[in-house]
XYZ file of C-alpha atoms in Angstrom:
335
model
C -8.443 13.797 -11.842
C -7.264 14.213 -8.494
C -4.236 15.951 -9.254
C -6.440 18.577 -11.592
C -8.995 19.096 -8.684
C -5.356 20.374 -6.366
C -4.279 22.713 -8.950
C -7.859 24.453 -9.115
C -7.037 26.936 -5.809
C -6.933 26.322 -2.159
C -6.974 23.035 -0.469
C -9.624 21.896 1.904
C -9.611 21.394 5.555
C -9.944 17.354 5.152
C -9.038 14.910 2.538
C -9.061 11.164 2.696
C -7.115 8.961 0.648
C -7.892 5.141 0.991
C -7.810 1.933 -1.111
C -5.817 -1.638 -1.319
C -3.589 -0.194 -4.604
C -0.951 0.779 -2.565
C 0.968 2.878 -5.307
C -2.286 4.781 -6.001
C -2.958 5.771 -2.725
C 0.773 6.574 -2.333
C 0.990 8.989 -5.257
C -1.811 10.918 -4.716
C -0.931 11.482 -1.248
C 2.715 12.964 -2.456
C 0.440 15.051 -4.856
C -1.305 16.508 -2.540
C 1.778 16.656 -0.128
C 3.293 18.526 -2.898
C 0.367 20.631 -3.861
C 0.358 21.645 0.291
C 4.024 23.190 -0.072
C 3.904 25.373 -2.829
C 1.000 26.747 -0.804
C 3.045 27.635 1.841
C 2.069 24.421 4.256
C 5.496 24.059 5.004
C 4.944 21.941 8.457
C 4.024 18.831 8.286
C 3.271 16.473 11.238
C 3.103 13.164 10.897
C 0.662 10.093 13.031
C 0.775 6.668 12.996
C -2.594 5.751 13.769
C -1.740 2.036 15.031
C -3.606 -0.023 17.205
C -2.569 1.664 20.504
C -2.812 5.279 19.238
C -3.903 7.688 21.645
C -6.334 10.023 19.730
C -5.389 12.964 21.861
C -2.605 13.305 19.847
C -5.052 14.687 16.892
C -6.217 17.495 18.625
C -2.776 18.525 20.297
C -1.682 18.256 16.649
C -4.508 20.470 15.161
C -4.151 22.870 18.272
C -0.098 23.060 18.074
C 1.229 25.614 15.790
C 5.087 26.064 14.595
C 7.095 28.991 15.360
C 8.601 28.605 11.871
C 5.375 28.116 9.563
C 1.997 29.411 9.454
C 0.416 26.958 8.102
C 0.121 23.167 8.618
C -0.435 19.783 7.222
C -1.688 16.800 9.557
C -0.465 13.643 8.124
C -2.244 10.667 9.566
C -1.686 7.097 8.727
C -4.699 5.258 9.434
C -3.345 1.749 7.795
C -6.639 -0.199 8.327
C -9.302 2.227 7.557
C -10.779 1.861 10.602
C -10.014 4.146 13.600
C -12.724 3.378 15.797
C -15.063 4.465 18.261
C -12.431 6.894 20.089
C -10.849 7.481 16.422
C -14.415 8.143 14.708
C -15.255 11.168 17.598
C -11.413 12.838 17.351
C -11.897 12.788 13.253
C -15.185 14.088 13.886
C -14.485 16.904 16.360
C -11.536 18.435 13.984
C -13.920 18.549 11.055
C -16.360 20.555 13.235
C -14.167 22.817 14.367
C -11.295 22.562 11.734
C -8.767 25.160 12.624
C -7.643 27.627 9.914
C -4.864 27.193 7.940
C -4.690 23.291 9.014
C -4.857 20.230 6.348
C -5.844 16.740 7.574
C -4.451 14.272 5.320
C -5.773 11.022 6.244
C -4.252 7.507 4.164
C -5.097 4.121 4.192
C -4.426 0.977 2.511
C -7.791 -0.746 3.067
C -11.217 0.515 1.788
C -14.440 -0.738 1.128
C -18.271 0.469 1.864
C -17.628 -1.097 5.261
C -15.109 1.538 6.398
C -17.331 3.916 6.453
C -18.650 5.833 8.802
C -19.388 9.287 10.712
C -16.162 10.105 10.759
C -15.329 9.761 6.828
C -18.869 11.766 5.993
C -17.617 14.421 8.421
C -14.516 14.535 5.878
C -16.591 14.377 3.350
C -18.523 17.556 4.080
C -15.540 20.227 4.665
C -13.014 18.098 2.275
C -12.877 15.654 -0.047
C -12.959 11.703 -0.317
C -10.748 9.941 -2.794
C -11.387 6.273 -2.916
C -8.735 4.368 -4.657
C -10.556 0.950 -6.285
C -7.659 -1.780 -7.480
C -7.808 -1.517 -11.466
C -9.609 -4.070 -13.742
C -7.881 -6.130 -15.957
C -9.037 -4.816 -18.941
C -7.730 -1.269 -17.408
C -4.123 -2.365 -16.750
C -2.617 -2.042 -20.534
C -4.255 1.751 -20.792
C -2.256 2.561 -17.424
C 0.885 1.070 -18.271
C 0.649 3.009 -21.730
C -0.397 6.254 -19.941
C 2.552 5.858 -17.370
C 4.887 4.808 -19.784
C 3.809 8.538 -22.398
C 4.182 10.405 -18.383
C 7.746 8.932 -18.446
C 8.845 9.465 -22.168
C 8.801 6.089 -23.171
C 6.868 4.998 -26.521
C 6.112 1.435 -26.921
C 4.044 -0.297 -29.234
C 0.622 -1.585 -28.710
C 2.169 -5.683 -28.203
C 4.787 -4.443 -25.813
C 2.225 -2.618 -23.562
C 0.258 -5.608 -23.286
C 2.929 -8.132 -22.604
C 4.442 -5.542 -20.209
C 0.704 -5.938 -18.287
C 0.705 -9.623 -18.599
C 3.650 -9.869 -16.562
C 3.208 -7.501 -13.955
C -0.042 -9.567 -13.001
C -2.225 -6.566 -11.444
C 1.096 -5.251 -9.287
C 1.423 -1.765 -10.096
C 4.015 -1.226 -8.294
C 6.029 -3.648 -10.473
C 4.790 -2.111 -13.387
C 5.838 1.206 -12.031
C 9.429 0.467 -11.389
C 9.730 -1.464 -14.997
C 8.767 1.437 -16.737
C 11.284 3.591 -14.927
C 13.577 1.336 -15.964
C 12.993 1.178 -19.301
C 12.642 4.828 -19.827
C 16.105 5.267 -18.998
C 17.263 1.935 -21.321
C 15.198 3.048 -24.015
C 15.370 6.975 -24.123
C 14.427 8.274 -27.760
C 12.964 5.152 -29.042
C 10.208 3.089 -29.615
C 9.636 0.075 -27.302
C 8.721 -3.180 -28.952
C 8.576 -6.812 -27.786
C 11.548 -7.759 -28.394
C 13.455 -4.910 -26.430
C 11.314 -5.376 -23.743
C 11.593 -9.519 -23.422
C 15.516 -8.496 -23.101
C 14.855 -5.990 -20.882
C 12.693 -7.394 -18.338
C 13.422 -10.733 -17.061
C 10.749 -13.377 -14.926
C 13.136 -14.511 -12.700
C 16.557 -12.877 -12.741
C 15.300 -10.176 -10.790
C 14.860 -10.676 -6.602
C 11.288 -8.612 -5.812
C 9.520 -8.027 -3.018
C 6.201 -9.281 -5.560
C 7.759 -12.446 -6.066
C 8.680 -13.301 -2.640
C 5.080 -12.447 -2.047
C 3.769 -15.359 -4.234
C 6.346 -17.764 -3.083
C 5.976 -17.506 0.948
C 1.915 -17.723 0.094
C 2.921 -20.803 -2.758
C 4.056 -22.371 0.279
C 7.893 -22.286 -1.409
C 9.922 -21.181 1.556
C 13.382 -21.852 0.334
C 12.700 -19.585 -2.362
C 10.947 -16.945 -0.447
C 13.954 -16.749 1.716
C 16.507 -16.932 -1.067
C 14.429 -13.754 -2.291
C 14.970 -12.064 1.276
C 18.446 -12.490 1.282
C 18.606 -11.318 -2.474
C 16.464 -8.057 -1.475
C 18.942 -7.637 1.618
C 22.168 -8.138 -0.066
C 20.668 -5.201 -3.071
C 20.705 -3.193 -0.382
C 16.739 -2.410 -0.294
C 15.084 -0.597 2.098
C 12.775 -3.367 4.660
C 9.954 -0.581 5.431
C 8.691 -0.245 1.802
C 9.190 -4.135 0.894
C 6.968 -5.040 4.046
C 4.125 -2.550 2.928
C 3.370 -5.183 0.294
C 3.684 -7.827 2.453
C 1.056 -6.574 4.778
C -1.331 -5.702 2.050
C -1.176 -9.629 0.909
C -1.790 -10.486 4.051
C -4.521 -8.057 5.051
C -5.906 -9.852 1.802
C -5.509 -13.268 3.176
C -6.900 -12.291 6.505
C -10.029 -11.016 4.376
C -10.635 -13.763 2.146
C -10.169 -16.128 5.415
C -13.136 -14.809 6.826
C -15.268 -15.414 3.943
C -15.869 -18.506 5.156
C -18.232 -20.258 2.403
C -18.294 -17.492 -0.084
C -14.394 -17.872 -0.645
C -14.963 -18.052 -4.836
C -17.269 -14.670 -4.696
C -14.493 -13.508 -2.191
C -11.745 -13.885 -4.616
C -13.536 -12.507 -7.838
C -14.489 -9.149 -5.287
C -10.943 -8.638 -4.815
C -10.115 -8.934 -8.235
C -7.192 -11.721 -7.960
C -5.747 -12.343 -11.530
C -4.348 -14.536 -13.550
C -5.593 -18.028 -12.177
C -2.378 -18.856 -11.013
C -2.431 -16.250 -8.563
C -5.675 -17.461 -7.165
C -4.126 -21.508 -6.619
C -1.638 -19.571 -4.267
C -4.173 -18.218 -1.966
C -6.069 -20.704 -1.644
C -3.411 -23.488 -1.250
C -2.590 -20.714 1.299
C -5.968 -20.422 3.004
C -6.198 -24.540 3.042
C -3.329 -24.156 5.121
C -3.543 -21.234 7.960
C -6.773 -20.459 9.385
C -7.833 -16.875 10.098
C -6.195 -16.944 13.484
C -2.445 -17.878 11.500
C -3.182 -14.550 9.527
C -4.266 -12.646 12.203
C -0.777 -13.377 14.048
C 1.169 -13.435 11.187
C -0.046 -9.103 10.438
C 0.818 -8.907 14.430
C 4.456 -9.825 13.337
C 4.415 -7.428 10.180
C 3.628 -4.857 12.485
C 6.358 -5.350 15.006
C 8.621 -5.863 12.463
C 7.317 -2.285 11.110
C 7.962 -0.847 14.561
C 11.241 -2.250 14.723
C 12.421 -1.026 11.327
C 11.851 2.426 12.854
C 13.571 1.429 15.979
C 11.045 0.436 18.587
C 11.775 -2.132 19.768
C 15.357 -2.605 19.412
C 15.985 -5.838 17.217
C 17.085 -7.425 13.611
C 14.487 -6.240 11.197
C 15.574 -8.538 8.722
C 16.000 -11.592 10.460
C 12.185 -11.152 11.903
C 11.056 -10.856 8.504
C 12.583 -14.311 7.563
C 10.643 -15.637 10.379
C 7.351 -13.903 8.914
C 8.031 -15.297 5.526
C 8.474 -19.011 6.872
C 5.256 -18.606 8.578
C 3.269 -17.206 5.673
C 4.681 -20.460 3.938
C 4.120 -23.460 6.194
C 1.256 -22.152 8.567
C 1.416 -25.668 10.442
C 4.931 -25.235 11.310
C 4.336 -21.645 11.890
C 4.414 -22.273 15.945
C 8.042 -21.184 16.970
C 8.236 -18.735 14.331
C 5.393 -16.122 15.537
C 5.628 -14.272 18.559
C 1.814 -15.711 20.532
């Protein structure tokens, strides 16, 4: 839909992209990305809208203009949804005086009714909102199918389905299966019994599954899985965008308090053995163990791009043996 509503003519002045299903939000920012250069927006400046951003920086950005390009896109990564009081009045001032030929592109990976505010109805009225909700169940199989017809790949009905059942909601996972097996299976029709050859539950090192086994509390495998992802060669700044959206989720469903079991059916956590990891994990680290533990994830983030100097990788093993034994989490996790 969103994609359709791009190729229709000109963009807007504002768009916001936000939602927890990382992929979704991902793709539909590279669409619009996309969309933004064959119209000629060939500069493109990028924020980081972190914790310590100074919100100057938006309105030196929409007031700066290339000597190469004529028009502009304003990338800003807004990772919690939430920019603030100081955030809320920058966002607001460029959408009353957007400048022409200027595109603020605004993503996040959190979203709810919560997040919003003046500043996303001031988006609202020049641009357009697109909230990205986490797919139900029942609307996994009808993706898969839909990705797999975008990719080339037929499969029958039973291989859809068990290619859903063992993704378990990740549509990331799902995503790089299917690119995989539209380059195995090229000019044929998937069934069950190519794809039980072709994907395999635990040959394969993944940044999902060392996910569930640092929040299992299983942190020999977690870190077997780290040094698996390393050794592949895989890049750390992609890998520990999932991590921080599992534990943005713990951090949530830590501050339900009481209403934990309404907590996890809102954020849709499926199959049931999913749900005996989180809260095996939530028994064990309170909200202040997931509040340092994000801290970490984002110096680890900062470091991955350089600042500070440090080993990446090696911080991340300390991350992942603090997500797994919160009580022994104390010399792990910078205070």
């Amino acid at each position: 839909m969103f994609r359709k509503q791009l190729a229709g003519g000109e963009l807007k002045p504002a768009y916001l992209i936000a939602g927890a299903e990382h992929l979704l939000v991902l793709e539909a920012a590279d669409a619009l990305r996309a969309r933004a250069r064959e119209l000629g927006y060939l500069e493109r400046e990028v924020l980081d809208a972190d914790a310590n951003y100074d919100w100057n920086q938006l309105g030196d950005a929409s007031r700066s203009m290339s000597l190469f390009a004529s028009h502009k896109l304003i990338d800003l990564r807004l990772p919690t949804g939430k920019p603030g009081k100081e955030g809320s009045a920058a966002i607001v001032e460029f959408c009353e005086a957007a400048p022409p030929d200027t595109v603020l592109m605004i993503t996040a990976n959190d979203w709810s009714k919560k997040h919003e505010g003046a500043w996303s109805a001031a988006i609202e009225r020049i641009g357009v909102a697109v909230p990205v909700w986490p797919l139900k169940i029942e609307e996994l199989p009808g993706w898969i199918g839909t990705r797999m017809a975008s990719r080339g790949l037929k499969a029958t009905p039973e291989a859809v389905a068990l290619l859903a059942d063992r993704v378990e909601g990740n549509l990331l996972a799902a995503s790089q299966e299917i690119d995989k097996l539209a380059l195995l299976h090229a000019g044929t029709t998937l069934d069950v019994e190519a794809l039980e050859a072709s994907v395999a539950d635990d040959a394969r090192y993944d940044v999902f599954r060392l996910a569930d086994a640092a929040i299992g509390g299983d942190a020999g495998r977690a870190l077997h899985i780290v040094a698996g992802l390393r050794a592949e060669g895989e890049e750390l700044i992609p890998l520990l965008g999932w991590v921080l959206m599992q534990l943005r989720l713990l951090l949530r469903l830590a501050s339900a308090g009481t209403n934990l079991d309404a907590a996890l059916r809102s954020e849709r956590i499926w199959p049931a053995s999913r749900e005996a990891l989180f809260r095996r994990a939530l028994k064990s680290g309170d909200r202040a163990h997931w509040e340092r533990c994000l801290a970490q994830a984002g110096r680890i983030d900062a470091m991955a791009k350089g600042r500070p100097p440090g080993d990446a990788w090696r911080e991340l093993e300390r991350l992942v043996a603090a997500i797994a034994s919160p009580r022994r989490a104390a010399g792990l996790l910078v205070s």
